[in-house]
Short mmCIF file of C-alpha atoms in Angstrom, two decimals:
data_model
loop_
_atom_site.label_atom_id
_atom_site.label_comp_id
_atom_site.label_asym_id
_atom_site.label_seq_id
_atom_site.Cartn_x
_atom_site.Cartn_y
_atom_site.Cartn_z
CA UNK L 1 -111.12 -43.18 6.78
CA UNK L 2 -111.21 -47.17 7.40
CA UNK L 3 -107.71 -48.64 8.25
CA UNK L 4 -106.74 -51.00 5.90
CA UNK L 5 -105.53 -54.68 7.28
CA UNK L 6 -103.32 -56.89 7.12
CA UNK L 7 -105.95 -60.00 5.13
CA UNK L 8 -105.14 -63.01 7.74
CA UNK L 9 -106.13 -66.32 6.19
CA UNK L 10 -108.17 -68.36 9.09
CA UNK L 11 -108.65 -71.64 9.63
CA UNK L 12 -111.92 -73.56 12.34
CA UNK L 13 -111.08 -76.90 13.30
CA UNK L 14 -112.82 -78.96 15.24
CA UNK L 15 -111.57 -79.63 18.93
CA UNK L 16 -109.62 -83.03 18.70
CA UNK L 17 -108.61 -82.62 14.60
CA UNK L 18 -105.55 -82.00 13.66
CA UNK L 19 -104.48 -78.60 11.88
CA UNK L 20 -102.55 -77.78 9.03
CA UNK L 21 -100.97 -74.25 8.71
CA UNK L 22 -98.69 -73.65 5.69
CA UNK L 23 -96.68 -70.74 5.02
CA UNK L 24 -94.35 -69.47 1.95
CA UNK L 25 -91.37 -67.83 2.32
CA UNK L 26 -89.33 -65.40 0.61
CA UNK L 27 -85.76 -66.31 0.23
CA UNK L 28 -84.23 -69.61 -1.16
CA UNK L 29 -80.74 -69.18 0.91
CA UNK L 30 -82.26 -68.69 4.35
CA UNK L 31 -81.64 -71.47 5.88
CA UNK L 32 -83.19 -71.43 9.70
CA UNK L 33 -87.26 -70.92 10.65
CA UNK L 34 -89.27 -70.78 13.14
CA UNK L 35 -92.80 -71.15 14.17
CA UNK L 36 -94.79 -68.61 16.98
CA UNK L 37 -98.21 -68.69 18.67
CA UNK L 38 -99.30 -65.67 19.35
CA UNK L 39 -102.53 -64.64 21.53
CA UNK L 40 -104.43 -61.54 21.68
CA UNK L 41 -102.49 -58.94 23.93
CA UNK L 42 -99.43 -61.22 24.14
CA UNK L 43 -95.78 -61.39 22.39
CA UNK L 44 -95.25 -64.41 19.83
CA UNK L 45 -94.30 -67.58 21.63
CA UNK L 46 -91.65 -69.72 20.45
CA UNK L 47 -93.51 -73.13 19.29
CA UNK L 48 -90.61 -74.59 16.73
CA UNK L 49 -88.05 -74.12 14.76
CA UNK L 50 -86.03 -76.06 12.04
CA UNK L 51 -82.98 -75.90 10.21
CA UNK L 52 -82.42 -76.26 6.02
CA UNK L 53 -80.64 -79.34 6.61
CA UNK L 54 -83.75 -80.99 7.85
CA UNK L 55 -87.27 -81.44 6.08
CA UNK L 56 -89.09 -82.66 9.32
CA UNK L 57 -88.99 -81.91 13.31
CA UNK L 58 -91.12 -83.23 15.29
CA UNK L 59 -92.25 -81.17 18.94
CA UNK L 60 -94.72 -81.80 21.74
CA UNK L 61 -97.76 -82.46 19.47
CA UNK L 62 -96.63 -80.43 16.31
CA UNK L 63 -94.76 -81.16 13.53
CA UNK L 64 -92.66 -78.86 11.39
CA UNK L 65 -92.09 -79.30 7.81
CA UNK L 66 -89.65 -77.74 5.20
CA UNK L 67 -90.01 -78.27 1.54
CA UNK L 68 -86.88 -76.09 0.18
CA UNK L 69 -87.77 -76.89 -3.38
CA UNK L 70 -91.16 -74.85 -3.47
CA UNK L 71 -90.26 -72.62 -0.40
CA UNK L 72 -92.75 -73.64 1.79
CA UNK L 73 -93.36 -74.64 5.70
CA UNK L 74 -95.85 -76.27 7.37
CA UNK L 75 -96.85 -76.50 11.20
CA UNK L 76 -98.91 -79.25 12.21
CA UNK L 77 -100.48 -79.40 15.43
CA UNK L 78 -102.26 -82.87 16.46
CA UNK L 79 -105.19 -83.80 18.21
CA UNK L 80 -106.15 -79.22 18.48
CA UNK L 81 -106.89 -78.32 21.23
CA UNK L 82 -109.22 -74.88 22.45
CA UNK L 83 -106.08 -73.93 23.83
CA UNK L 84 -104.50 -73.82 20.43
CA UNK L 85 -106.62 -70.77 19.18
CA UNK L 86 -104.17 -68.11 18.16
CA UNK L 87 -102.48 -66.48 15.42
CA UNK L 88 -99.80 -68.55 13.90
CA UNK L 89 -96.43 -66.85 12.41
CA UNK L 90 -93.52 -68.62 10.29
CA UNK L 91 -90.35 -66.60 10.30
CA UNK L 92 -87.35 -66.72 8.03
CA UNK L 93 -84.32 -65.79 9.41
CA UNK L 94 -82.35 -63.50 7.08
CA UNK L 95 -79.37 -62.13 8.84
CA UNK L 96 -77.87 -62.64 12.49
CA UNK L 97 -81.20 -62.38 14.30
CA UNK L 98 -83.06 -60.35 11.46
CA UNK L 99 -86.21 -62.54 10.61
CA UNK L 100 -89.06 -61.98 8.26
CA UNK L 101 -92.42 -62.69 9.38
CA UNK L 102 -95.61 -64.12 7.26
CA UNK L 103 -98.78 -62.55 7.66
CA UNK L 104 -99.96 -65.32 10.45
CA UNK L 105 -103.04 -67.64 10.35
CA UNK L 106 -105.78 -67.11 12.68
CA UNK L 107 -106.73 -70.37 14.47
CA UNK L 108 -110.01 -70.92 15.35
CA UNK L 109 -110.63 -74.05 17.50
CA UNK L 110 -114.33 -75.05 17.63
CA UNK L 111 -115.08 -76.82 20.97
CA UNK P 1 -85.21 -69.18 33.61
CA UNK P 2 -86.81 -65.29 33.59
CA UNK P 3 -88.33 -64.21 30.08
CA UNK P 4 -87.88 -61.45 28.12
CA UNK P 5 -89.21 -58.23 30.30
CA UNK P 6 -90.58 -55.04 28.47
CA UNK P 7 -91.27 -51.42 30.41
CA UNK P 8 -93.75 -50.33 30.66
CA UNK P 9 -96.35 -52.05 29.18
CA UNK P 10 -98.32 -49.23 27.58
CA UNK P 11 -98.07 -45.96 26.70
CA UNK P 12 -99.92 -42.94 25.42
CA UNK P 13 -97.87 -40.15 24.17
CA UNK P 14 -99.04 -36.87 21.68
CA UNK P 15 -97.80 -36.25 18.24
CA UNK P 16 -93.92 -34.46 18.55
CA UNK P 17 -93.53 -36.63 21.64
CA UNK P 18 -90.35 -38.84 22.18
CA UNK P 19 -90.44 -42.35 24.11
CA UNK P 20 -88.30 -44.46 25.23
CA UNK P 21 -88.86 -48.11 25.45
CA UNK P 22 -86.87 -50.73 27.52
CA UNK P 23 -86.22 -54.17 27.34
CA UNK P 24 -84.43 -56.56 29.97
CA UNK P 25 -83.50 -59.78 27.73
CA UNK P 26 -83.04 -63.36 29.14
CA UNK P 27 -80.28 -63.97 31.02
CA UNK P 28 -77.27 -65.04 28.93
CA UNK P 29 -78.62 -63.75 25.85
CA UNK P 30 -76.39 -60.98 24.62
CA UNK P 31 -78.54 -60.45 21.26
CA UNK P 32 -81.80 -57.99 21.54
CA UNK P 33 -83.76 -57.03 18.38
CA UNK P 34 -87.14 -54.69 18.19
CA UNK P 35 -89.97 -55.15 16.06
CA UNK P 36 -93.00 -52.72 15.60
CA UNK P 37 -96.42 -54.87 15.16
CA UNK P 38 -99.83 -53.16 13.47
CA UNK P 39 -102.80 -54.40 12.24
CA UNK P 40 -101.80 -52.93 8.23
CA UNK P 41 -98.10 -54.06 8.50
CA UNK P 42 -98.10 -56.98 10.72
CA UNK P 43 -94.52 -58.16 12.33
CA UNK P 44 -91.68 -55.77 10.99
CA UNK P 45 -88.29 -55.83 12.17
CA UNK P 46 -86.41 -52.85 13.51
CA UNK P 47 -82.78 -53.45 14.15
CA UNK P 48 -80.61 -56.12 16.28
CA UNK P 49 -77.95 -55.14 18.66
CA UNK P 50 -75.35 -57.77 19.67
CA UNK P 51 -72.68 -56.73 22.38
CA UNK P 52 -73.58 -53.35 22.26
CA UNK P 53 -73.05 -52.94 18.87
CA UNK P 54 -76.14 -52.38 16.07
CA UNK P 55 -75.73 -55.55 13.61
CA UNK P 56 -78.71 -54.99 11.52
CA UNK P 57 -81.34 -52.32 10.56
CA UNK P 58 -84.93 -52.32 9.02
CA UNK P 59 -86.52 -49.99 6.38
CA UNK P 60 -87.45 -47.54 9.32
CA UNK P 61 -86.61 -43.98 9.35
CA UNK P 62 -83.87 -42.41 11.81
CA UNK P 63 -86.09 -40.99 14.00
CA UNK P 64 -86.23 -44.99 15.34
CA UNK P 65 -82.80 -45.46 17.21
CA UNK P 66 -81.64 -48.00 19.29
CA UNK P 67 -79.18 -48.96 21.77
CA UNK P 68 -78.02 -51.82 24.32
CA UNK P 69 -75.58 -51.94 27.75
CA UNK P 70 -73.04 -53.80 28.67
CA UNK P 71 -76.13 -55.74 30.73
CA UNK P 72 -77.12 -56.76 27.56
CA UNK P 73 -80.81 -54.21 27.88
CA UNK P 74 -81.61 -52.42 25.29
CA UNK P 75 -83.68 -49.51 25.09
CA UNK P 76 -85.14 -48.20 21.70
CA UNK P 77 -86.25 -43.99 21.17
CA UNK P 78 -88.73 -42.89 18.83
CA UNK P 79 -88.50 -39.01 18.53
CA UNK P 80 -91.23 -36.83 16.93
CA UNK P 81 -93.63 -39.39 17.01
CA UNK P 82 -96.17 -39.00 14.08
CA UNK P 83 -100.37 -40.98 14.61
CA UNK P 84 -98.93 -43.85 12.71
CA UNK P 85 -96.17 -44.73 15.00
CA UNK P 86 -98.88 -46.80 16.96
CA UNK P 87 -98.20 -50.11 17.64
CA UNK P 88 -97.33 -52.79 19.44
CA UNK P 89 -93.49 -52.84 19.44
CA UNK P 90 -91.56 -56.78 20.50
CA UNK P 91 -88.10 -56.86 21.73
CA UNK P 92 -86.77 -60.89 21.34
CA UNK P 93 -83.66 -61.63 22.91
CA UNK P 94 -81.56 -64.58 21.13
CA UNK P 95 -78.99 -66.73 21.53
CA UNK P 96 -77.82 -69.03 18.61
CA UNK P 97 -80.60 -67.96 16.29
CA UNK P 98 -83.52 -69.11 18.71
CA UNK P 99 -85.74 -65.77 19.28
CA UNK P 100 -87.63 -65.39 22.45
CA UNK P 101 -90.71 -62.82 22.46
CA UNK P 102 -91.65 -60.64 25.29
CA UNK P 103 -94.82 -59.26 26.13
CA UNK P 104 -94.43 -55.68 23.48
CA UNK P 105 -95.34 -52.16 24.71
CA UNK P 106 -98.41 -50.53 23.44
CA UNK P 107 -98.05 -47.61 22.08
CA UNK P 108 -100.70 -45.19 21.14
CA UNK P 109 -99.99 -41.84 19.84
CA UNK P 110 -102.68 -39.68 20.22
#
């Protein structure tokens, strides 16, 4: 029968915009996230992280917000680029090295 | 600064089969923890080791087992390997909290 996915909520942007990609998470006492990139046939790649005693971090063209009220992070990424097409993950850690992963957002960048 | 390094890269193996996956972490890092990847189940952690030592387990069954050297590698074993155990599976090495991906192995179980 028909393998049943994973739904990935996608986002198109045009080349030069800047993208929004917001994630929930789980657990109201984890207190350290992280963002990956991850393309087709590769492992994640590390693009950010942030600690709960911080709301904002601010990288090489993306931005990382925490809102610990509502549980929620956001990675911003300025001025997209095609290069930028991925799958986007937020991760929560939960234990030593244990994280939890979202379900990613796919990244389209139209050119 | 090497990566993380994963052998081999892909592998086919038959239902029953065992494999045996390795992964070289970056240098310095003495924490290595797996993760199986699929298209249903997306990113699911396995365990962590840390000095040798298993410091935290997933929701996997036993026939997933784990272990790491003094070198800090780890290798994981999957015995009696059933269709759905195919997937991409992610070793990250760490040190203080920051998580480095490498490239997976591909499984497929045929």
């Amino acid at each position: 029968g028909e393998s049943v996915g994973l739904h990935l909520p996608t986002l198109s942007v045009q080349e030069g915009d800047n993208s929004i990609i917001n994630c929930a998470y789980s657990n109201s006492a984890s207190d350290y996230f992280i963002w990956y990139k991850q393309e087709s046939g590769k492992g994640p790649q590390f693009i950010i992280d942030i600690r709960s005693n911080m709301d904002k971090r601010q990288g090489q063209r993306v931005t990382v917000l925490l809102n610990k009220t509502v549980k929620h992070l956001s990675l911003q990424i300025a001025a997209t680029q095609p290069g930028d097409s991925a799958v986007y993950f937020c991760a929560e850690n939960i234990a030593g090295n244990q994280f939890y992963f979202g379900t990613g957002t796919s990244l389209t960048v139209i050119p | 600064k090497a990566g993380v390094t994963q052998t081999p890269r892909y592998l086919i193996k038959t239902r029953g089969q065992q494999v045996t996956l390795s992964c070289s972490p970056i240098s310095g890092h003495r924490s290595v923890s797996w993760y199986q990847q699929t298209p249903g189940q997306g990113l699911q952690f396995l365990f962590e080791y840390f000095s040798e030592t298993q410091r935290n387990k997933g929701n996997f069954p036993g026939r997933f087992s784990g272990r790491q050297f003094s070198n800090s590698r780890s290798e994981m074993n999957v015995s009696t390997l059933e269709l759905g155990d195919s997937a991409l599976y992610l070793c990250a090495s760490s040190y203080h909290n920051e998580q480095f991906f490498g490239p997976g192995t591909r499984l497929t179980v045929l």
